Every structure is written in C-alpha cells, then in structure tokens.
Amino acid sequence: MARISFSYLCPASWYFTVPTVSPFLRQRVAFLALFFIPCLLLLLLIMDLRRWGTSLPRDRQYERQQLAILADLVKDLPLEFDFLFSQSQAEVISGKQEGVYAWIGINFVLGRFDHEDESDADTSLDSAAGRRRTVGILDMGGASLQIAYEVPTSTSVLPPKQEEAAKILLAEFNLGCDVQHTEHVYRVYVTTFLGFGGNFARQRYEELVLNETLTKNRLLGQKTGLSADNPFLDPCLPVGLTDVLERNSQALHVRGKGDWATCRAMLSPLLARSNTSQASLNGIYQSPIDFNNSEFYGFSEFFYCTEDVLRIGGRYHGPTFAKAAQDYCGMAWSVLAQRFKNGLFSSHADEHRLKYQCFKSAWMYQVLHEGFHFPYNYPNLQTAQLVYDREVQWTLGAILYKTRFLPLRDLRQGGVRQAHGSWFRLSFVYNHYLFFACTMVVLLAIVLYLLRIHRIHRRQTRASAPLDLLWIERAVPMIGVQVGP
C-alpha cells in the first residue's frame, strides 16, 4: 500500500492510502487499448465504405466503371502494341469535346479550313479575307443528340443569364500553327442533349403513353390497353402493328394507328422547350443561326431516317420528307413487311428500322424544326453517312486537333466541374485511408515506445536485485539485537 500526504492543502495528520497500480497491469491495459482502437477505426472505415458504395448515384457508378475501363486500357495497351503510349493519352472525352472534334472532322474533309483562295465567294462577313464559310453538324445517335456550328466573334448584347449560358456553350480555339495565325481562330457553339437520341426518345415516349393511359383508366374506369382485344392505338407505329409496352411490372397492349401528324403533336412535350425565342431543346440557350447564309450536315439518325426506308437521303427538303414519312406511317404493317422481303428498302434497313421508322421520322422532324427552329423549307441541310467516300467521325477531328497548336483546355473545364462531386467523394474515401494509415503509424510508435520503457525497467530491476538482497542480509541480524536502557 502507498501513503499519500496532502500536507499543503490539508492538515498534516490527514493521510489517505490508495492501492499501488502494478506497472505490468498498466502495460496490459495499454496494449488492449492499442488493439481496440485500430479495430474500431477499421470497423468504422468498412461501414463508411459500404454506406458510400450503396448511396452512390447511378452517374457516379458510371464514372467508376469508366475509371476501371481506363485502368485496364492503360495496363493492357502497352502489352499488345509497340507504339509509344503514356497514361495521359487515355481519357473519357466530354460531349462538348466530341461535338467540336466532329465539327473539325467534317470541315476538314470538305476543305473549309483552306484559306488560300482569297476570292472565295463563301467568305463569311466577320472573318478574315479569304476565309471560307464552315458548315455546321447535326448528329443524332441512339442516346444523345449534338449540334455544332460556327458563330460570329461579335455577338449581340444579351441578358446576364443568357450571356453566362452562351459562354458555357461556346468553344473558341486556334487551329493554326502558332498564336500569330489568328485567321485560324474559330468560335463554335456546341451542345449535347442526353436522352434526345432516337432510341431514348422512344423509351421516354412509351413511358409517357403508358403512364397517361393507365392514369385515364383509373380516373374514368376504362380498360384501354389492358388486353390485346382493347389496345391503345399508337399513332407513331405503322397501321396494324401490335406490341406490348412493359415498365415496372406494368404492361400496355398497343396497336399501330399510323397517324404521323398526331404522332408529331404527342412528341412536342418531349422537346421540353421554353417560351424564350433563343432557347432550343430542354430550354438550353441556342446561339442565333443565319439560315440565309449557313450550311449543315446531318449524320446518323438524320441520314437513317431519310435514306434507309424512305430512300430520299442527301439534300433535305422539309415538305418532301414530311410527305414521304406520312405515307410510310399510313401503310399497313403487312405491306411494309412484304416490301422488306422483296428488298425494296436499303440493305441497312432491318425489322427494327421498319417498326420505328414512323416514330423516328416524326422525332427527327420535330427536333429539327421545332427544337432547333430550322425553317421548314431550309435548303442547305445535307444528310450523309459518307463525305467524299469517307466516313466522317469525331476521331478524325481529335487526331487533327491533337496534332495542331493548342489542346482543348477550355473544353475540359466543363467536364472537370461536372466531375467535381465524384472527385470529392473519392478524395473523401482516400482521406479515410490516409487517416487510418497515419493512425496506425502513431499507434505503432507508441507500442515501440512502451516496449522500450518495459525493457529499460526490466534491466533496472535485474541490476538492483543483488543490492536489495545484500541490504536484507545486513538488516535481518539487527532485528534480534536488544538495546539496553
């Protein structure tokens, strides 16, 4: 037992006794604490990672998949090919970059970057002498839609909100060999509309039809589309074609009506336009187009809708296309199937094209004229798949740009801002790992320090043991000695 005196605060006669704690017991408690703390931190980290993984939005999961694909590409590409390759050369480009690359590709193939002929009649009003007029592009895939075209360097005064939107959607870059070649500076409006491709638009339309029909059935007590005998008459399918729409364990029986005008009217809400005159699809700002002095090329669905079935690809004429599409929608499905078997359509056409040609032609028409405000009699749109026997892709523009003067630095800023949330989440997890590692290093240092103290204590105990025995031998005989008066 140990006696502790508080003579400074209390009277000298006040004493308290407390049990002495063994140093070995303290070390055991310390070791248990050191073992328990890392386990607790590891458990918290695992729970946090699981919670972060389960709450990850779908777009974040797509980004993680992209990173995994890029990691495999960076690892496997040098093993399969001998050319020089660095990790920085593999990236996922943004929709804005893709649009600019496609714009560069088509204008390069058409020779619109050649400025030697200063007497060219296609010179734009705001460009340098001898600069040829460039063409715009329209590209509709299955999931997305893109538009890109050159705009004048001087724009009219816009409200602050529209001016900010215009800056985000504009890309200015130099295709010259150095900064002095200012005649090669281009200013391009480029926008990508996700969900406005032909296939995704059809899915959105089917969801709209299914939800509205089932809602009317509940409110009016009807049974439209609940059986094949009482189907929903779909104006966007050829006459007599039957199908079943299924969404979330709900089914709707449909039969084609082939009414192209009604189909166009039902597609208008899917354009999500605003009331402003300078807004296109989904309320996005659109730079003004000089339709009297412009030229456009339409790729992918713009070409398929005009050529694969209607066989009028090439120079686009709105009234002619509308008449051909309306006639196609009004035909019976049995007649279309027979014509397909007789080889009257393009070799690229298949049954899927025949089935959804009515819808996609109406969607393309609405996007072009109501979404992008092209005049119905616009004469300078060319739908094409090959240009001078070349298939023009964005990859050609990417190669051309990468071998030029300045990379697309400004275009990457939008992608960085969009990916900021994902970067923050990933860095948060990485900081967890860093914190865990630092904690383990500190705990290891404490353990080593305690072991060193324990070793020193044992050495001191061994060194003092002989002296304690000698003191006992000398003190024991003196216990029996009697002291006289």
PDB file of C-alpha atoms in Angstrom, residues 288-435:
ATOM      1  CA  PRO A 288     -28.702  32.561 -83.406  1.00  0.00           C
ATOM      2  CA  ILE A 289     -28.234  30.875 -86.783  1.00  0.00           C
ATOM      3  CA  ASP A 290     -28.151  32.869 -90.007  1.00  0.00           C
ATOM      4  CA  PHE A 291     -30.270  30.444 -92.029  1.00  0.00           C
ATOM      5  CA  ASN A 292     -29.795  32.554 -95.171  1.00  0.00           C
ATOM      6  CA  ASN A 293     -26.016  32.147 -95.011  1.00  0.00           C
ATOM      7  CA  SER A 294     -25.387  28.751 -93.422  1.00  0.00           C
ATOM      8  CA  GLU A 295     -24.925  25.108 -94.311  1.00  0.00           C
ATOM      9  CA  PHE A 296     -25.420  21.970 -92.232  1.00  0.00           C
ATOM     10  CA  TYR A 297     -24.680  18.256 -92.479  1.00  0.00           C
ATOM     11  CA  GLY A 298     -26.844  15.705 -90.675  1.00  0.00           C
ATOM     12  CA  PHE A 299     -25.358  12.365 -89.600  1.00  0.00           C
ATOM     13  CA  SER A 300     -26.505   9.114 -88.002  1.00  0.00           C
ATOM     14  CA  GLU A 301     -30.279   9.191 -87.431  1.00  0.00           C
ATOM     15  CA  PHE A 302     -30.701  12.183 -89.732  1.00  0.00           C
ATOM     16  CA  PHE A 303     -29.336  10.022 -92.542  1.00  0.00           C
ATOM     17  CA  TYR A 304     -31.009   6.753 -91.493  1.00  0.00           C
ATOM     18  CA  CYS A 305     -34.460   8.369 -91.242  1.00  0.00           C
ATOM     19  CA  THR A 306     -34.193   9.823 -94.739  1.00  0.00           C
ATOM     20  CA  GLU A 307     -32.390   7.018 -96.565  1.00  0.00           C
ATOM     21  CA  ASP A 308     -32.799   3.518 -95.078  1.00  0.00           C
ATOM     22  CA  VAL A 309     -36.545   3.286 -95.738  1.00  0.00           C
ATOM     23  CA  LEU A 310     -37.678   6.475 -97.476  1.00  0.00           C
ATOM     24  CA  ARG A 311     -34.691   6.472 -99.885  1.00  0.00           C
ATOM     25  CA  ILE A 312     -34.510  10.285-100.075  1.00  0.00           C
ATOM     26  CA  GLY A 313     -31.165  10.827 -98.330  1.00  0.00           C
ATOM     27  CA  GLY A 314     -28.856  13.622 -99.418  1.00  0.00           C
ATOM     28  CA  ARG A 315     -30.223  17.125 -99.923  1.00  0.00           C
ATOM     29  CA  TYR A 316     -33.002  17.589 -97.353  1.00  0.00           C
ATOM     30  CA  HIS A 317     -36.298  19.199 -98.280  1.00  0.00           C
ATOM     31  CA  GLY A 318     -38.799  19.532 -95.425  1.00  0.00           C
ATOM     32  CA  PRO A 319     -42.112  19.214 -97.327  1.00  0.00           C
ATOM     33  CA  THR A 320     -40.856  16.247 -99.356  1.00  0.00           C
ATOM     34  CA  PHE A 321     -39.655  14.440 -96.246  1.00  0.00           C
ATOM     35  CA  ALA A 322     -42.921  15.126 -94.393  1.00  0.00           C
ATOM     36  CA  LYS A 323     -44.980  13.713 -97.266  1.00  0.00           C
ATOM     37  CA  ALA A 324     -42.837  10.565 -97.544  1.00  0.00           C
ATOM     38  CA  ALA A 325     -42.915   9.969 -93.773  1.00  0.00           C
ATOM     39  CA  GLN A 326     -46.684  10.451 -93.630  1.00  0.00           C
ATOM     40  CA  ASP A 327     -47.216   7.992 -96.467  1.00  0.00           C
ATOM     41  CA  TYR A 328     -45.000   5.408 -94.789  1.00  0.00           C
ATOM     42  CA  CYS A 329     -46.827   5.670 -91.449  1.00  0.00           C
ATOM     43  CA  GLY A 330     -50.163   5.220 -93.179  1.00  0.00           C
ATOM     44  CA  MET A 331     -49.188   1.897 -94.774  1.00  0.00           C
ATOM     45  CA  ALA A 332     -50.289  -1.402 -93.271  1.00  0.00           C
ATOM     46  CA  TRP A 333     -47.638  -3.345 -91.416  1.00  0.00           C
ATOM     47  CA  SER A 334     -48.257  -6.401 -93.597  1.00  0.00           C
ATOM     48  CA  VAL A 335     -47.492  -4.346 -96.740  1.00  0.00           C
ATOM     49  CA  LEU A 336     -44.280  -2.960 -95.227  1.00  0.00           C
ATOM     50  CA  ALA A 337     -43.150  -6.438 -94.200  1.00  0.00           C
ATOM     51  CA  GLN A 338     -43.737  -7.719 -97.729  1.00  0.00           C
ATOM     52  CA  ARG A 339     -41.803  -4.833 -99.261  1.00  0.00           C
ATOM     53  CA  PHE A 340     -38.968  -5.563 -96.878  1.00  0.00           C
ATOM     54  CA  LYS A 341     -38.872  -9.187 -98.002  1.00  0.00           C
ATOM     55  CA  ASN A 342     -38.829  -8.036-101.635  1.00  0.00           C
ATOM     56  CA  GLY A 343     -35.727  -5.921-100.964  1.00  0.00           C
ATOM     57  CA  LEU A 344     -37.337  -2.572-101.740  1.00  0.00           C
ATOM     58  CA  PHE A 345     -35.600  -0.847 -98.831  1.00  0.00           C
ATOM     59  CA  SER A 346     -31.947  -0.129 -98.184  1.00  0.00           C
ATOM     60  CA  SER A 347     -29.634  -3.013 -97.337  1.00  0.00           C
ATOM     61  CA  HIS A 348     -29.002  -1.327 -93.963  1.00  0.00           C
ATOM     62  CA  ALA A 349     -32.690  -1.435 -93.031  1.00  0.00           C
ATOM     63  CA  ASP A 350     -33.863  -4.162 -90.645  1.00  0.00           C
ATOM     64  CA  GLU A 351     -37.110  -5.027 -88.894  1.00  0.00           C
ATOM     65  CA  HIS A 352     -36.317  -2.660 -86.028  1.00  0.00           C
ATOM     66  CA  ARG A 353     -35.960   0.205 -88.515  1.00  0.00           C
ATOM     67  CA  LEU A 354     -39.259  -0.675 -90.189  1.00  0.00           C
ATOM     68  CA  LYS A 355     -41.034  -0.858 -86.841  1.00  0.00           C
ATOM     69  CA  TYR A 356     -39.861   2.512 -85.505  1.00  0.00           C
ATOM     70  CA  GLN A 357     -39.333   4.479 -88.722  1.00  0.00           C
ATOM     71  CA  CYS A 358     -42.657   6.268 -88.271  1.00  0.00           C
ATOM     72  CA  PHE A 359     -41.724   7.405 -84.763  1.00  0.00           C
ATOM     73  CA  LYS A 360     -38.125   8.323 -85.541  1.00  0.00           C
ATOM     74  CA  SER A 361     -39.015  10.306 -88.648  1.00  0.00           C
ATOM     75  CA  ALA A 362     -41.516  12.320 -86.599  1.00  0.00           C
ATOM     76  CA  TRP A 363     -38.972  12.806 -83.804  1.00  0.00           C
ATOM     77  CA  MET A 364     -36.252  13.949 -86.219  1.00  0.00           C
ATOM     78  CA  TYR A 365     -38.674  16.348 -87.882  1.00  0.00           C
ATOM     79  CA  GLN A 366     -39.773  17.871 -84.557  1.00  0.00           C
ATOM     80  CA  VAL A 367     -36.207  18.190 -83.253  1.00  0.00           C
ATOM     81  CA  LEU A 368     -35.033  19.921 -86.411  1.00  0.00           C
ATOM     82  CA  HIS A 369     -37.894  22.354 -86.969  1.00  0.00           C
ATOM     83  CA  GLU A 370     -39.436  22.905 -83.536  1.00  0.00           C
ATOM     84  CA  GLY A 371     -36.395  22.223 -81.344  1.00  0.00           C
ATOM     85  CA  PHE A 372     -33.640  23.932 -83.355  1.00  0.00           C
ATOM     86  CA  HIS A 373     -36.041  26.306 -85.220  1.00  0.00           C
ATOM     87  CA  PHE A 374     -34.859  25.361 -88.711  1.00  0.00           C
ATOM     88  CA  PRO A 375     -37.270  26.731 -91.347  1.00  0.00           C
ATOM     89  CA  TYR A 376     -39.495  24.084 -92.919  1.00  0.00           C
ATOM     90  CA  ASN A 377     -38.117  24.975 -96.340  1.00  0.00           C
ATOM     91  CA  TYR A 378     -34.459  25.204 -95.257  1.00  0.00           C
ATOM     92  CA  PRO A 379     -32.456  24.229 -98.383  1.00  0.00           C
ATOM     93  CA  ASN A 380     -28.911  23.810 -97.044  1.00  0.00           C
ATOM     94  CA  LEU A 381     -29.099  20.611 -94.989  1.00  0.00           C
ATOM     95  CA  GLN A 382     -27.331  17.569 -96.364  1.00  0.00           C
ATOM     96  CA  THR A 383     -27.930  14.187 -94.724  1.00  0.00           C
ATOM     97  CA  ALA A 384     -24.980  11.877 -95.241  1.00  0.00           C
ATOM     98  CA  GLN A 385     -23.055   8.901 -93.968  1.00  0.00           C
ATOM     99  CA  LEU A 386     -20.026   9.269 -96.258  1.00  0.00           C
ATOM    100  CA  VAL A 387     -18.458  12.506 -97.436  1.00  0.00           C
ATOM    101  CA  TYR A 388     -16.229  12.064-100.479  1.00  0.00           C
ATOM    102  CA  ASP A 389     -16.395   8.329 -99.803  1.00  0.00           C
ATOM    103  CA  ARG A 390     -15.100   8.847 -96.257  1.00  0.00           C
ATOM    104  CA  GLU A 391     -16.962   8.044 -93.067  1.00  0.00           C
ATOM    105  CA  VAL A 392     -16.539  11.198 -91.025  1.00  0.00           C
ATOM    106  CA  GLN A 393     -16.219  10.521 -87.288  1.00  0.00           C
ATOM    107  CA  TRP A 394     -15.168  12.647 -84.332  1.00  0.00           C
ATOM    108  CA  THR A 395     -11.956  10.630 -84.111  1.00  0.00           C
ATOM    109  CA  LEU A 396     -10.675  12.305 -87.273  1.00  0.00           C
ATOM    110  CA  GLY A 397     -11.195  15.712 -85.698  1.00  0.00           C
ATOM    111  CA  ALA A 398      -9.479  14.573 -82.499  1.00  0.00           C
ATOM    112  CA  ILE A 399      -6.394  13.453 -84.416  1.00  0.00           C
ATOM    113  CA  LEU A 400      -6.310  16.695 -86.365  1.00  0.00           C
ATOM    114  CA  TYR A 401      -6.631  18.782 -83.246  1.00  0.00           C
ATOM    115  CA  LYS A 402      -4.068  16.889 -81.203  1.00  0.00           C
ATOM    116  CA  THR A 403      -1.505  17.443 -83.928  1.00  0.00           C
ATOM    117  CA  ARG A 404      -2.219  21.167 -84.042  1.00  0.00           C
ATOM    118  CA  PHE A 405      -1.174  24.074 -81.928  1.00  0.00           C
ATOM    119  CA  LEU A 406      -3.305  24.238 -78.787  1.00  0.00           C
ATOM    120  CA  PRO A 407      -5.140  21.426 -76.931  1.00  0.00           C
ATOM    121  CA  LEU A 408      -8.771  21.782 -75.927  1.00  0.00           C
ATOM    122  CA  ARG A 409      -8.007  23.173 -72.487  1.00  0.00           C
ATOM    123  CA  ASP A 410     -11.107  25.336 -72.219  1.00  0.00           C
ATOM    124  CA  LEU A 411     -13.384  22.455 -73.211  1.00  0.00           C
ATOM    125  CA  ARG A 412     -12.133  20.293 -70.378  1.00  0.00           C
ATOM    126  CA  GLN A 413     -13.137  22.795 -67.708  1.00  0.00           C
ATOM    127  CA  GLY A 414     -16.834  21.897 -68.059  1.00  0.00           C
ATOM    128  CA  GLY A 415     -16.044  18.202 -67.625  1.00  0.00           C
ATOM    129  CA  VAL A 416     -13.911  18.970 -64.552  1.00  0.00           C
ATOM    130  CA  ARG A 417     -16.723  20.940 -62.956  1.00  0.00           C
ATOM    131  CA  GLN A 418     -19.210  18.162 -63.614  1.00  0.00           C
ATOM    132  CA  ALA A 419     -16.882  15.542 -62.144  1.00  0.00           C
ATOM    133  CA  HIS A 420     -16.113  17.640 -59.036  1.00  0.00           C
ATOM    134  CA  GLY A 421     -18.726  15.873 -56.909  1.00  0.00           C
ATOM    135  CA  SER A 422     -17.320  12.481 -57.812  1.00  0.00           C
ATOM    136  CA  TRP A 423     -13.769  13.692 -57.144  1.00  0.00           C
ATOM    137  CA  PHE A 424     -14.815  14.977 -53.732  1.00  0.00           C
ATOM    138  CA  ARG A 425     -16.387  11.654 -52.798  1.00  0.00           C
ATOM    139  CA  LEU A 426     -13.374   9.666 -53.965  1.00  0.00           C
ATOM    140  CA  SER A 427     -10.940  12.007 -52.224  1.00  0.00           C
ATOM    141  CA  PHE A 428     -13.039  11.695 -49.062  1.00  0.00           C
ATOM    142  CA  VAL A 429     -12.549   7.937 -49.134  1.00  0.00           C
ATOM    143  CA  TYR A 430      -8.855   8.302 -49.892  1.00  0.00           C
ATOM    144  CA  ASN A 431      -8.513  10.664 -46.915  1.00  0.00           C
ATOM    145  CA  HIS A 432     -10.045   7.921 -44.785  1.00  0.00           C
ATOM    146  CA  TYR A 433      -7.296   5.597 -45.912  1.00  0.00           C
ATOM    147  CA  LEU A 434      -4.652   8.238 -45.208  1.00  0.00           C
ATOM    148  CA  PHE A 435      -6.055   8.926 -41.756  1.00  0.00           C
TER     149      PHE A 435
END
